Every structure is written in C-alpha cells, then in structure tokens.
Short mmCIF file of C-alpha atoms and ligand atoms in Angstrom, two decimals:
data_model
loop_
_atom_site.label_atom_id
_atom_site.label_comp_id
_atom_site.label_asym_id
_atom_site.label_seq_id
_atom_site.Cartn_x
_atom_site.Cartn_y
_atom_site.Cartn_z
CA MET A 1 15.38 29.88 -73.74
CA ILE A 2 12.60 29.30 -71.25
CA VAL A 3 12.07 25.58 -70.93
CA ARG A 4 8.42 24.59 -71.31
CA THR A 5 7.29 21.02 -70.90
CA ARG A 6 3.89 19.43 -70.74
CA VAL A 7 2.01 16.32 -69.81
CA ALA A 8 -0.91 15.55 -72.07
CA PRO A 9 -3.17 12.84 -70.67
CA SER A 10 -6.28 11.60 -72.42
CA PRO A 11 -9.17 11.51 -69.95
CA THR A 12 -10.39 8.06 -70.92
CA GLY A 13 -9.94 6.11 -67.72
CA ASP A 14 -8.26 5.98 -64.36
CA PRO A 15 -5.39 8.36 -63.63
CA HIS A 16 -2.48 6.11 -64.61
CA VAL A 17 0.84 5.92 -62.79
CA GLY A 18 2.47 6.31 -66.22
CA THR A 19 0.88 9.76 -66.51
CA ALA A 20 2.29 10.72 -63.11
CA TYR A 21 5.69 9.38 -64.20
CA MET A 22 5.75 11.62 -67.30
CA ALA A 23 4.40 14.55 -65.30
CA LEU A 24 7.11 14.16 -62.66
CA PHE A 25 9.98 14.16 -65.14
CA SER A 26 8.44 16.97 -67.19
CA LEU A 27 7.94 19.09 -64.09
CA CYS A 28 11.46 18.47 -62.77
CA PHE A 29 13.01 19.27 -66.10
CA ALA A 30 11.12 22.55 -66.50
CA HIS A 31 11.31 23.75 -62.91
CA GLN A 32 14.97 23.06 -62.53
CA SER A 33 15.75 25.82 -64.97
CA GLY A 34 12.93 28.10 -63.87
CA GLY A 35 10.74 27.04 -66.76
CA GLN A 36 7.07 26.12 -66.92
CA PHE A 37 5.16 22.91 -66.82
CA VAL A 38 1.81 22.70 -68.63
CA LEU A 39 -1.08 20.29 -68.21
CA ARG A 40 -3.05 19.74 -71.40
CA ILE A 41 -6.11 17.52 -71.62
CA GLU A 42 -6.21 15.56 -74.87
CA ASP A 43 -9.90 14.83 -75.13
CA THR A 44 -10.48 14.74 -78.86
CA ASP A 45 -11.81 11.21 -78.61
CA ALA A 46 -15.27 12.41 -77.68
CA GLU A 47 -16.68 8.93 -77.21
CA ARG A 48 -14.14 7.74 -74.67
CA SER A 49 -13.31 10.98 -72.85
CA THR A 50 -15.22 11.79 -69.69
CA ALA A 51 -15.34 14.74 -67.33
CA GLU A 52 -15.00 12.33 -64.37
CA SER A 53 -11.78 10.94 -65.72
CA GLU A 54 -10.40 14.42 -66.32
CA GLN A 55 -11.26 15.47 -62.77
CA SER A 56 -9.74 12.33 -61.38
CA ILE A 57 -6.48 12.97 -63.29
CA LEU A 58 -6.32 16.54 -62.01
CA ASP A 59 -7.05 15.44 -58.44
CA SER A 60 -4.52 12.64 -58.52
CA LEU A 61 -1.70 14.76 -59.90
CA ARG A 62 -2.44 17.40 -57.28
CA TRP A 63 -2.59 14.75 -54.55
CA LEU A 64 0.91 13.76 -55.60
CA GLY A 65 2.05 17.37 -55.43
CA LEU A 66 2.62 17.65 -59.18
CA ASP A 67 1.08 21.02 -59.77
CA TRP A 68 1.12 22.73 -63.15
CA ASP A 69 1.77 26.32 -64.14
CA GLU A 70 -0.89 26.40 -66.85
CA GLY A 71 -3.76 24.01 -67.38
CA PRO A 72 -7.52 23.67 -67.88
CA ASP A 73 -8.17 25.10 -64.42
CA LYS A 74 -5.25 27.54 -64.49
CA PRO A 75 -5.61 30.04 -67.30
CA GLY A 76 -2.46 31.09 -69.07
CA PRO A 77 -1.41 32.84 -72.26
CA HIS A 78 -1.68 29.73 -74.43
CA GLY A 79 -5.11 28.43 -73.47
CA PRO A 80 -7.55 26.89 -73.68
CA TYR A 81 -5.73 23.81 -72.41
CA ARG A 82 -8.45 21.32 -73.22
CA GLN A 83 -8.29 20.12 -76.81
CA SER A 84 -12.06 19.88 -77.22
CA GLU A 85 -12.12 23.67 -76.81
CA ARG A 86 -9.57 24.18 -79.58
CA LEU A 87 -11.34 22.50 -82.49
CA ASP A 88 -11.41 25.63 -84.67
CA ILE A 89 -7.66 25.97 -84.30
CA TYR A 90 -7.08 22.44 -85.60
CA ARG A 91 -9.48 22.91 -88.51
CA GLU A 92 -7.67 26.04 -89.62
CA HIS A 93 -4.38 24.20 -89.51
CA VAL A 94 -5.66 21.21 -91.43
CA GLU A 95 -7.07 23.48 -94.10
CA HIS A 96 -3.72 25.14 -94.40
CA LEU A 97 -2.03 21.78 -94.95
CA VAL A 98 -4.57 20.86 -97.64
CA GLU A 99 -4.09 24.19 -99.39
CA GLN A 100 -0.34 23.72 -99.36
CA GLY A 101 -0.67 20.20 -100.79
CA HIS A 102 0.65 18.42 -97.70
CA ALA A 103 -2.64 16.77 -96.85
CA PHE A 104 -5.58 15.48 -98.89
CA HIS A 105 -9.23 14.50 -98.58
CA CYS A 106 -9.76 10.78 -98.49
CA PHE A 107 -13.19 9.33 -99.31
CA CYS A 108 -12.27 5.66 -99.03
CA THR A 109 -14.88 3.61 -97.21
CA ALA A 110 -14.12 1.38 -94.24
CA GLY A 111 -14.82 -1.60 -96.51
CA ARG A 112 -12.27 -0.53 -99.10
CA LEU A 113 -9.64 0.13 -96.44
CA ALA A 114 -10.23 -3.26 -94.87
CA GLU A 115 -9.82 -4.97 -98.25
CA MET A 116 -6.67 -2.99 -98.96
CA ARG A 117 -5.19 -3.99 -95.60
CA ALA A 118 -6.11 -7.64 -96.02
CA GLU A 119 -4.42 -7.64 -99.43
CA GLN A 120 -1.29 -5.97 -98.02
CA MET A 121 -1.15 -8.44 -95.18
CA LYS A 122 -1.55 -11.33 -97.58
CA ASN A 123 1.43 -10.00 -99.54
CA LYS A 124 3.38 -9.48 -96.32
CA GLN A 125 3.56 -5.74 -96.91
CA THR A 126 3.39 -3.01 -94.30
CA THR A 127 -0.24 -2.00 -93.93
CA ARG A 128 -0.35 1.53 -95.16
CA TYR A 129 -2.84 3.71 -97.01
CA ASP A 130 -2.16 3.21 -100.71
CA GLY A 131 -2.73 6.82 -101.70
CA LEU A 132 -5.74 6.23 -103.95
CA CYS A 133 -7.47 9.52 -103.08
CA MET A 134 -4.30 11.52 -103.70
CA SER A 135 -5.01 11.12 -107.40
CA LEU A 136 -8.41 12.82 -107.26
CA SER A 137 -8.50 16.11 -109.12
CA ASN A 138 -9.51 19.30 -107.34
CA ASP A 139 -12.82 19.22 -109.21
CA GLU A 140 -13.55 15.65 -108.18
CA VAL A 141 -12.81 16.50 -104.55
CA ALA A 142 -15.02 19.59 -104.75
CA GLN A 143 -17.88 17.55 -106.21
CA LYS A 144 -17.65 14.90 -103.53
CA LEU A 145 -17.55 17.50 -100.81
CA GLU A 146 -20.49 19.23 -102.36
CA ALA A 147 -22.41 15.95 -102.37
CA GLY A 148 -21.65 15.60 -98.66
CA GLU A 149 -19.59 12.40 -99.04
CA GLU A 150 -18.08 11.19 -95.81
CA HIS A 151 -14.35 11.79 -95.69
CA VAL A 152 -11.23 12.18 -93.58
CA ILE A 153 -8.12 14.25 -94.18
CA ARG A 154 -4.80 12.45 -94.36
CA MET A 155 -1.25 13.73 -94.38
CA LYS A 156 1.12 12.95 -97.20
CA VAL A 157 4.10 10.78 -96.33
CA PRO A 158 7.00 10.13 -98.70
CA GLU A 159 7.14 6.62 -100.15
CA GLU A 160 10.85 6.37 -99.77
CA GLY A 161 13.70 7.63 -97.69
CA THR A 162 14.56 7.53 -94.03
CA CYS A 163 13.43 9.80 -91.27
CA LEU A 164 16.10 10.43 -88.65
CA VAL A 165 14.34 10.89 -85.35
CA GLN A 166 16.50 12.73 -82.82
CA ASP A 167 15.96 11.65 -79.27
CA ARG A 168 17.89 13.27 -76.44
CA LEU A 169 18.38 9.96 -74.65
CA ARG A 170 18.71 7.62 -77.59
CA GLY A 171 20.46 9.70 -80.20
CA GLU A 172 19.46 9.25 -83.80
CA ILE A 173 16.76 6.67 -84.56
CA PRO A 174 16.37 5.91 -88.28
CA ILE A 175 12.82 5.01 -89.36
CA GLU A 176 11.92 4.25 -92.98
CA TYR A 177 9.13 6.38 -94.41
CA SER A 178 7.79 3.28 -96.10
CA GLN A 179 6.81 2.06 -92.61
CA ILE A 180 4.81 5.19 -91.87
CA ASP A 181 1.12 5.36 -92.68
CA MET A 182 -0.51 8.36 -94.30
CA GLN A 183 -1.99 9.30 -90.99
CA VAL A 184 -5.53 10.58 -90.70
CA LEU A 185 -5.29 14.13 -89.33
CA GLN A 186 -8.96 14.97 -89.27
CA LYS A 187 -11.62 12.34 -88.66
CA SER A 188 -14.93 12.17 -90.48
CA ASP A 189 -16.63 13.91 -87.55
CA GLY A 190 -14.36 16.90 -88.17
CA ASN A 191 -12.30 16.34 -85.01
CA PRO A 192 -8.54 16.14 -85.20
CA THR A 193 -6.59 12.99 -84.39
CA TYR A 194 -3.96 12.95 -81.68
CA HIS A 195 -1.14 13.43 -84.22
CA LEU A 196 -2.41 16.70 -85.60
CA ALA A 197 -3.58 18.12 -82.28
CA VAL A 198 -0.38 17.27 -80.44
CA VAL A 199 1.81 18.99 -83.02
CA VAL A 200 -0.35 22.10 -83.30
CA ASP A 201 -0.67 22.43 -79.54
CA ASP A 202 2.95 21.76 -78.67
CA TYR A 203 3.89 24.47 -81.14
CA LEU A 204 1.27 27.03 -80.10
CA MET A 205 1.89 26.36 -76.42
CA GLU A 206 5.60 26.96 -77.03
CA ILE A 207 6.63 23.58 -75.67
CA THR A 208 10.41 23.26 -75.96
CA HIS A 209 10.85 19.66 -74.76
CA ILE A 210 8.46 16.78 -75.21
CA ILE A 211 8.87 14.16 -72.52
CA ARG A 212 6.69 11.14 -73.18
CA GLY A 213 6.68 7.34 -73.23
CA GLU A 214 8.79 5.35 -75.65
CA GLU A 215 5.64 3.92 -77.23
CA TRP A 216 5.42 7.21 -79.15
CA ILE A 217 8.80 6.89 -80.90
CA ASN A 218 7.21 5.43 -84.01
CA SER A 219 4.88 8.41 -84.24
CA ALA A 220 7.78 10.85 -84.26
CA PRO A 221 8.30 10.74 -88.06
CA LYS A 222 4.70 11.81 -88.63
CA HIS A 223 5.15 14.65 -86.18
CA MET A 224 8.48 15.67 -87.72
CA LEU A 225 6.86 15.81 -91.15
CA LEU A 226 4.05 17.95 -89.81
CA TYR A 227 6.48 20.40 -88.20
CA ASP A 228 8.25 20.53 -91.52
CA TYR A 229 5.03 21.11 -93.48
CA PHE A 230 4.07 23.94 -91.16
CA GLY A 231 7.59 25.37 -91.27
CA TRP A 232 8.03 25.15 -87.50
CA ASP A 233 10.99 24.11 -85.38
CA MET A 234 10.54 20.78 -83.69
CA PRO A 235 10.77 20.66 -79.88
CA GLU A 236 13.39 18.33 -78.47
CA LEU A 237 12.16 14.76 -77.99
CA ILE A 238 12.83 12.78 -74.83
CA HIS A 239 11.23 9.35 -74.86
CA MET A 240 11.14 7.82 -71.41
CA PRO A 241 11.44 4.08 -70.87
CA LEU A 242 8.16 2.21 -70.37
CA LEU A 243 7.26 1.14 -66.86
CA ARG A 244 7.10 -2.63 -66.49
CA ASN A 245 5.43 -5.27 -64.37
CA PRO A 246 7.85 -7.40 -62.34
CA ASP A 247 7.74 -10.00 -65.16
CA LYS A 248 9.03 -7.25 -67.48
CA SER A 249 5.84 -6.98 -69.51
CA LYS A 250 4.43 -3.50 -70.06
CA LEU A 251 2.82 -2.20 -66.85
CA SER A 252 -0.81 -3.20 -67.08
CA LYS A 253 -3.75 -3.28 -64.76
CA ARG A 254 -4.18 -6.99 -65.38
CA LYS A 255 -1.02 -7.56 -63.37
CA ASN A 256 -0.58 -4.51 -61.15
CA PRO A 257 -2.91 -1.78 -59.97
CA THR A 258 -2.07 1.12 -62.28
CA SER A 259 -4.45 3.77 -61.00
CA ILE A 260 -2.92 6.45 -58.77
CA ARG A 261 -6.20 6.40 -56.86
CA PHE A 262 -5.52 2.85 -55.73
CA TYR A 263 -2.26 3.88 -54.08
CA GLU A 264 -4.03 6.79 -52.41
CA ARG A 265 -6.69 4.43 -51.09
CA MET A 266 -4.10 1.99 -49.87
CA GLY A 267 -2.66 4.70 -47.65
CA PHE A 268 0.60 5.36 -49.44
CA LEU A 269 2.04 8.80 -48.83
CA PRO A 270 2.08 10.92 -51.97
CA GLU A 271 5.68 11.94 -51.20
CA ALA A 272 6.70 8.30 -51.21
CA VAL A 273 4.87 7.49 -54.44
CA LEU A 274 6.55 10.44 -56.17
CA ASN A 275 9.90 9.47 -54.71
CA TYR A 276 9.41 5.94 -56.01
CA LEU A 277 8.49 7.13 -59.51
CA GLY A 278 11.60 9.30 -59.44
CA MET A 279 13.69 6.22 -58.67
CA LEU A 280 12.43 4.38 -61.72
CA GLY A 281 15.02 4.85 -64.39
CA TRP A 282 16.64 7.77 -62.58
CA SER A 283 18.89 8.18 -59.57
CA MET A 284 20.23 10.92 -57.36
CA PRO A 285 23.88 11.82 -57.97
CA ASP A 286 24.75 10.55 -54.46
CA GLY A 287 22.76 7.34 -54.96
CA GLU A 288 20.40 8.14 -52.06
CA GLU A 289 17.09 6.36 -52.65
CA LYS A 290 14.89 8.48 -50.47
CA PHE A 291 14.45 12.01 -51.78
CA SER A 292 11.82 14.73 -51.92
CA LEU A 293 10.37 16.39 -55.01
CA GLU A 294 12.28 19.58 -54.15
CA SER A 295 15.61 17.81 -54.05
CA MET A 296 14.79 15.87 -57.22
CA ILE A 297 14.15 19.20 -58.95
CA GLU A 298 17.35 20.64 -57.54
CA HIS A 299 19.53 17.74 -58.65
CA PHE A 300 17.65 16.83 -61.79
CA ASN A 301 19.76 15.90 -64.74
CA ILE A 302 18.06 14.41 -67.76
CA GLU A 303 21.23 12.59 -68.79
CA ARG A 304 20.90 10.42 -65.67
CA ILE A 305 17.80 8.71 -67.05
CA SER A 306 18.69 5.14 -67.79
CA LEU A 307 16.96 3.32 -70.59
CA GLY A 308 16.84 -0.08 -68.90
CA ALA A 309 13.30 -1.32 -68.34
CA PRO A 310 12.21 0.14 -64.98
CA VAL A 311 10.07 -2.26 -62.97
CA PHE A 312 7.16 -0.90 -60.94
CA ASP A 313 7.45 -3.09 -57.89
CA VAL A 314 4.75 -2.55 -55.27
CA ASP A 315 6.85 -4.22 -52.56
CA LYS A 316 9.70 -1.82 -53.13
CA LEU A 317 7.25 1.09 -53.07
CA LYS A 318 5.90 -0.21 -49.77
CA TRP A 319 9.39 -0.41 -48.32
CA LEU A 320 10.07 3.18 -49.34
CA ASN A 321 6.72 4.32 -47.97
CA GLY A 322 7.62 2.71 -44.64
CA ARG A 323 10.82 4.74 -44.55
CA TRP A 324 8.88 7.94 -45.19
CA LEU A 325 6.37 7.12 -42.47
CA ARG A 326 8.99 6.33 -39.88
CA GLU A 327 11.59 8.92 -40.76
CA GLU A 328 9.47 11.92 -41.70
CA LEU A 329 6.36 11.75 -39.54
CA ASP A 330 6.64 12.37 -35.83
CA ASP A 331 3.67 11.16 -33.78
CA ASP A 332 1.80 14.42 -34.20
CA ARG A 333 2.18 14.46 -37.95
CA PHE A 334 1.43 10.76 -38.15
CA ALA A 335 -1.86 11.44 -36.37
CA ASP A 336 -2.66 14.33 -38.70
CA ARG A 337 -1.85 12.41 -41.83
CA ILE A 338 -3.76 9.27 -40.91
CA SER A 339 -6.88 11.27 -40.17
CA GLU A 340 -6.45 13.28 -43.35
CA TRP A 341 -6.28 9.95 -45.12
CA ALA A 342 -9.34 8.00 -43.93
CA TYR A 343 -10.10 8.55 -40.28
CA ASN A 344 -11.72 11.91 -40.74
CA ARG A 345 -15.22 13.24 -40.22
CA GLU A 346 -16.05 13.23 -43.92
CA SER A 347 -15.22 9.57 -44.34
CA LEU A 348 -16.91 8.51 -41.14
CA LYS A 349 -20.05 10.36 -42.12
CA ARG A 350 -20.29 8.31 -45.30
CA ILE A 351 -19.93 5.08 -43.36
CA ILE A 352 -22.12 5.76 -40.32
CA PRO A 353 -25.46 5.53 -42.19
CA LEU A 354 -24.42 2.05 -43.34
CA ILE A 355 -23.80 0.68 -39.86
CA LYS A 356 -25.88 2.69 -37.42
CA GLU A 357 -28.81 0.29 -37.59
CA ARG A 358 -26.62 -2.62 -36.64
CA VAL A 359 -24.71 -1.11 -33.75
CA ASP A 360 -25.74 -1.12 -30.10
CA VAL A 361 -22.45 -0.03 -28.57
CA PHE A 362 -19.40 1.73 -30.04
CA SER A 363 -17.14 -1.21 -29.32
CA GLU A 364 -18.83 -3.05 -32.20
CA VAL A 365 -17.93 -0.37 -34.69
CA SER A 366 -14.28 -0.86 -35.44
CA ASP A 367 -14.65 -4.50 -36.33
CA MET A 368 -17.57 -3.70 -38.59
CA ILE A 369 -15.90 -0.91 -40.51
CA ALA A 370 -12.30 -2.12 -40.53
CA PHE A 371 -12.57 -3.21 -44.16
CA PHE A 372 -13.25 0.34 -45.34
CA ALA A 373 -9.75 1.37 -44.36
CA SER A 374 -7.85 -1.83 -45.04
CA GLY A 375 -6.05 -2.86 -48.19
CA LEU A 376 -6.56 -6.26 -49.75
CA PRO A 377 -8.26 -8.65 -47.30
CA ALA A 378 -6.62 -11.94 -46.32
CA LEU A 379 -8.75 -14.49 -48.18
CA GLU A 380 -8.82 -18.23 -48.62
CA GLU A 381 -10.33 -20.22 -51.40
CA VAL A 382 -12.82 -21.90 -49.04
CA ASP A 383 -14.25 -18.53 -48.04
CA LEU A 384 -14.89 -17.53 -51.62
CA VAL A 385 -16.25 -20.66 -53.25
CA ALA A 386 -19.79 -21.64 -52.28
CA LYS A 387 -20.61 -25.34 -51.78
CA ASN A 388 -22.73 -25.51 -54.92
CA GLN A 389 -20.10 -23.88 -57.12
CA SER A 390 -16.71 -24.72 -58.57
CA VAL A 391 -13.62 -22.55 -58.39
CA ASP A 392 -14.01 -21.77 -62.08
CA ASP A 393 -17.66 -20.75 -61.66
CA THR A 394 -16.63 -18.35 -58.93
CA LYS A 395 -13.78 -16.94 -60.97
CA LYS A 396 -16.20 -16.38 -63.82
CA ILE A 397 -18.65 -14.45 -61.64
CA LEU A 398 -15.89 -12.25 -60.28
CA GLN A 399 -14.25 -11.70 -63.66
CA PHE A 400 -17.49 -10.85 -65.47
CA ALA A 401 -18.43 -8.42 -62.73
CA LEU A 402 -14.94 -6.92 -62.85
CA TRP A 403 -15.13 -6.34 -66.60
CA ASP A 404 -18.52 -4.71 -66.17
CA MET A 405 -17.07 -2.54 -63.40
CA GLU A 406 -14.26 -1.40 -65.66
CA ALA A 407 -16.85 -0.15 -68.14
CA LEU A 408 -19.07 1.52 -65.55
CA ALA A 409 -19.27 5.25 -66.19
CA THR A 410 -20.94 6.30 -62.92
CA TRP A 411 -19.85 4.64 -59.73
CA ASP A 412 -22.83 4.60 -57.40
CA ARG A 413 -24.98 2.07 -55.57
CA ASP A 414 -27.79 2.01 -58.12
CA GLN A 415 -25.46 1.42 -61.03
CA LEU A 416 -23.70 -1.31 -59.09
CA ASN A 417 -27.00 -2.90 -58.22
CA THR A 418 -27.98 -3.03 -61.91
CA LEU A 419 -24.55 -4.31 -62.81
CA PHE A 420 -24.88 -7.34 -60.54
CA GLU A 421 -28.46 -8.00 -61.61
CA ASN A 422 -27.16 -8.14 -65.17
CA VAL A 423 -24.35 -10.50 -64.22
CA ALA A 424 -26.91 -12.80 -62.58
CA VAL A 425 -29.07 -12.79 -65.71
CA ASP A 426 -26.06 -13.27 -67.97
CA LEU A 427 -24.84 -16.28 -66.03
CA ASP A 428 -28.30 -17.60 -65.30
CA LEU A 429 -27.70 -17.54 -61.57
CA LYS A 430 -29.63 -16.29 -58.58
CA ILE A 431 -28.46 -12.86 -57.46
CA ARG A 432 -27.71 -14.38 -54.05
CA ASP A 433 -25.24 -16.81 -55.59
CA VAL A 434 -23.57 -14.07 -57.59
CA LEU A 435 -23.16 -11.85 -54.57
CA ALA A 436 -21.89 -14.48 -52.12
CA PRO A 437 -18.24 -14.45 -53.32
CA VAL A 438 -18.41 -10.70 -53.89
CA PHE A 439 -19.26 -10.04 -50.23
CA VAL A 440 -16.17 -11.98 -49.23
CA ALA A 441 -13.96 -10.38 -51.89
CA ILE A 442 -14.92 -6.89 -50.79
CA SER A 443 -15.27 -7.17 -47.01
CA GLY A 444 -13.25 -10.27 -46.28
CA LYS A 445 -16.33 -11.76 -44.57
CA PRO A 446 -19.55 -13.38 -45.77
CA VAL A 447 -21.58 -10.57 -44.23
CA SER A 448 -20.87 -6.87 -44.40
CA PRO A 449 -22.72 -3.57 -44.32
CA PRO A 450 -24.84 -3.11 -47.47
CA LEU A 451 -22.61 -4.26 -50.28
CA PHE A 452 -23.30 -1.71 -53.00
CA ASP A 453 -23.12 1.21 -50.61
CA SER A 454 -19.87 -0.16 -49.29
CA MET A 455 -18.48 -0.40 -52.81
CA ALA A 456 -19.59 3.15 -53.49
CA VAL A 457 -17.65 4.32 -50.42
CA LEU A 458 -14.61 2.21 -51.25
CA GLY A 459 -14.50 3.68 -54.74
CA PRO A 460 -13.85 1.97 -58.04
CA ASP A 461 -10.11 1.45 -57.68
CA MET A 462 -10.11 -0.31 -54.34
CA THR A 463 -13.23 -2.30 -55.19
CA ARG A 464 -11.74 -3.54 -58.42
CA ALA A 465 -8.41 -4.28 -56.78
CA ARG A 466 -10.22 -6.48 -54.23
CA MET A 467 -12.18 -8.29 -56.93
CA LYS A 468 -8.94 -8.94 -58.78
CA HIS A 469 -7.25 -10.02 -55.56
CA ALA A 470 -10.02 -12.56 -54.96
CA ILE A 471 -9.57 -13.92 -58.47
CA ASP A 472 -5.84 -14.21 -57.79
CA VAL A 473 -6.51 -16.07 -54.54
CA LEU A 474 -8.49 -18.55 -56.64
CA GLY A 475 -5.43 -19.12 -58.81
CA GLY A 476 -5.87 -16.18 -61.21
CA VAL A 477 -7.03 -16.23 -64.79
CA SER A 478 -4.52 -17.81 -67.15
CA LYS A 479 -4.14 -16.46 -70.67
CA LYS A 480 -6.11 -19.43 -71.97
CA LEU A 481 -8.96 -19.06 -69.50
CA ASN A 482 -8.99 -15.32 -70.10
CA LYS A 483 -9.50 -15.90 -73.80
CA LYS A 484 -12.32 -18.33 -73.17
CA LEU A 485 -14.06 -16.09 -70.66
CA GLU A 486 -13.61 -13.04 -72.82
CA LYS A 487 -15.26 -14.78 -75.75
CA GLU A 488 -18.21 -15.81 -73.65
CA TYR A 489 -18.42 -12.36 -72.07
CA GLN A 490 -18.35 -10.61 -75.44
CA SER A 491 -21.07 -12.79 -76.89
CA ILE A 492 -23.31 -12.23 -73.85
CA ARG A 493 -22.53 -8.54 -74.04
CA ARG A 494 -23.53 -8.40 -77.68
CA SER A 495 -26.82 -10.10 -77.02
CA ARG A 496 -27.50 -7.72 -74.13
CA THR A 497 -27.15 -4.56 -76.22
N1 LIG B 1 -2.48 11.94 -75.12
C1 LIG B 1 -1.30 11.16 -75.23
C2 LIG B 1 -1.31 10.09 -74.15
O1 LIG B 1 -2.26 10.03 -73.41
C3 LIG B 1 -0.07 12.05 -75.08
C4 LIG B 1 1.17 11.52 -75.66
C5 LIG B 1 2.22 12.62 -75.73
O2 LIG B 1 2.73 12.97 -74.68
O3 LIG B 1 2.46 13.13 -76.82
O4 LIG B 1 -0.44 9.28 -74.02
#
C-alpha cells in the first residue's frame, strides 16, 4: 500500500501552528514509507475563506520546509485540490446518498430548529435534529423543491446503537449514535459542509491515513457512517493530541501567538520551529531533542506519539532556536540567514521611504528603524498611559483596536487609518488620544516613523502581538473585563453597521 496523508486547512485566518503540527506529522508518516503528502484547501465556507489566508498558509508551510507532493499549486492525479473547485463532485455524491435513502431534504426553518433545540435543552436532552422532514413523502419533497423552498440535505443517523471509532493511538472509542446529530451535508446555498467534503475528498484522493486534531474525534461516527453509506473503506484515523497553552488550556491566540507568521517575524529559524513541533508529543528513539526534519522522517514511528497534553512553550522554543543558531550556523551562514530574514534590500527599501525625510546622517538610522526588526518592545505602564487617561481606558483603546485588526481583511495603511478613525469615533475620543498608546505599543517610543506605514511593514502578526503585549504590560484583560469590553464592543459594532 502506498501511504497517502493530507493536511486540510481552512483558509479563514492566520496560518496556525496547529496546521503546521498536523502537516509535519502527516508528512513524516507518508514520506517515511515513500508515500505522498497532499495539501488540500477546505474553503467551502465561502464567507470566511480568503485568498490571502490561503496564500499565507501555503507560504508559511513552505517557509517551514513542509512541502507537499500534490496541492492547489502542484497539480496531481486527484485534483483539483481546492474544495471550492470541486462543488459538482460533492453535489453528485449528495444526490447519490439521497437516492439511496441515506440522506434527506430538510425544509425546517431556523426558527423551528431554534425552538426544537430550546425544548431539548429544557428537557436536558442532547440537541439533535428530531427527524421531522424524514417523514415527508417523495411527492411532498418534490412539491417543495418545485416551489423553490429553501432547504438543506441531512444525513440519516441511527437513533440507537454504538459506533466504535477505531483510532490508531487510542484504540476503540465507543460513541453512542444518540449523541450524533443528523448532520447537514449540503447547505441551503448548495455548498457541502466539511463533513461531506472531507469524506468524499479523502476517498477520491486515496488518502490512507487521516492525521488530525483530537477535536475531530466526535465527528468520526458521522464520517464512518458516510463511508459505510457510500460503500467505501475508511482510512485509518490518527487523532493527535491538542496543543496547549502553558496553563494547559487549548492553544489560543488570546494567550500565545498562534500564527506561524509571528514566529517568522520574530526571527525564529524554520528548522527550529519544525524541530520544536516535532518534540511536542513525540520524541526521537535516542531521546535527542535537537533533530532535523530529515532525521525525524527517518526515525518516525507513529507509535511514539504520546497522548499527554503537549504544551507549546515559547521559552522552550527560544532555547531550542538558540541551539540551532549556535550549533548549525557558522559566521558566514549566520550572516546569510540574518539578511535573508530582515536585513535585506527588499525590507530596507520598504522602510527607507518612511525615514528618509528625517535623517541627516546614516548614524541616525539604526536607532530609528530598530523597532522594525525587534520582537516585543520593553514597555512600562507609564509610557503607555497618558496623563488624562486611566489604565482601563488605555486597555480599552488597545483592545478595541486589536479586535478590529483581527477582522481586517486587507492590511494596508489606508485600512489601518480608517480603523483607528473608527475607534476614535466609537470611543468618543480624539484620534490623537487613541494613537498615543498605540505609538508606544508598536515602536516602544512615543514618536516613530509614520505609524500606519510602519504597521503595514511590520505586518498583521507582529503588530497584533505588540498590541497584545502592551495590554499585558497593563495587567492584561481578565475574563471578567473581557466580557464587559466585548459586550460594549459588540453593541458599538452593531450600531456602526
Ligand atoms: N478543515 C479542517 C480543519 O481546518 C480539517 C480537519 C481534518 O483534518 O479533517 O481543521
């Protein structure tokens, strides 16, 4: 058997370290036995998927050295590898399921479903579609379709019995069918949901082993049923442990930078980041902590994955990166790598227009531009909080701007300008007062080259990380404060749109 694995990110945000983690293990597993590793873009959520996010995922995985054998930009025998280009395939498959009686049209309105759920919750039952539309006759369905009634297609799920999910690392996991919803397979816009598309694609792309996060275990019964309905053999399932923050909660950007781009910006070596991901929940047979991708592939053994909660610890990653820098880069290579990173012509040419006007002699330059190539600036509360503001006011400005930044589709100076003008209007503040702490958060000083241009050069990940760092310097946002701010933010947001 030729082993074929895949990573299947949804392009709805920053390239996540979790995606790189799955890609690394999938690639090692396939390449160790001479198999193939596929990159598939799961962009069926048309509203949230963006071309920028897809490009950023591709670039980040390549930066790490995780290259794929087939993918959206690497044609292969099972393409296209972008789900939005495969919609006809899914429709055909859904129709087949309906014809065979494994799936049905559902015309229930959002209102009815909400009522049904509320009732189930009141009775302390699992919230699950109650099957009302399964009782429609063929004629009734035909009439409704004819009349153009909005509908989805759902899969049938047995009411009773137990599904035995087989996981390579965890053995048999029993899950009651009564806990499984009659999943929507095709949405009212005609697009498939993840569950249908993932099954159809894994089968058609001849994936033999599915390596993904443990958060998908509960979806496995739906997928197993679908394989069964289609009469296909199920690939082997390998659910990896979830990466955690140091406090053991699920790795989240609220607590740790999760975008691969941030680590690139910080000047981590891709070899070290990969090495670190390989150390999370896995170890070399000889226990050596520093290893290359090639030797991980060579010594890879899936049974060595441990299911304990692996903690993504930036300090440990930094320690490992230091080892790579010192042990692998002689002075020549160090010089090459540091200029490849940020001290290159390209980068300087983006910065020069921002400082040229203010420079009389070169010796003024390095001080002025140091913040472009530094990590998180050393800040103190007194630098951030203006005399006429409280710590909480300042936190609010930074947090509101940060939330707006997270939703910003295009990262450029004009968009950023508008963003801050909006924050000023929202908080009824002068733009000058809004920007004062932001200057400090971004450049570490009250004055800097033009702020929005600087943010554009720094990129979204580093900019947001610095905003978050400034909030942390001010004591962070507690759960309680977060709730309060979020409420206020949402209501302002609603009135703005
Ligand atoms: N698109 C899913 C995700 O982004 C893929 C999950 C899977 O690997 O099946 O997590």
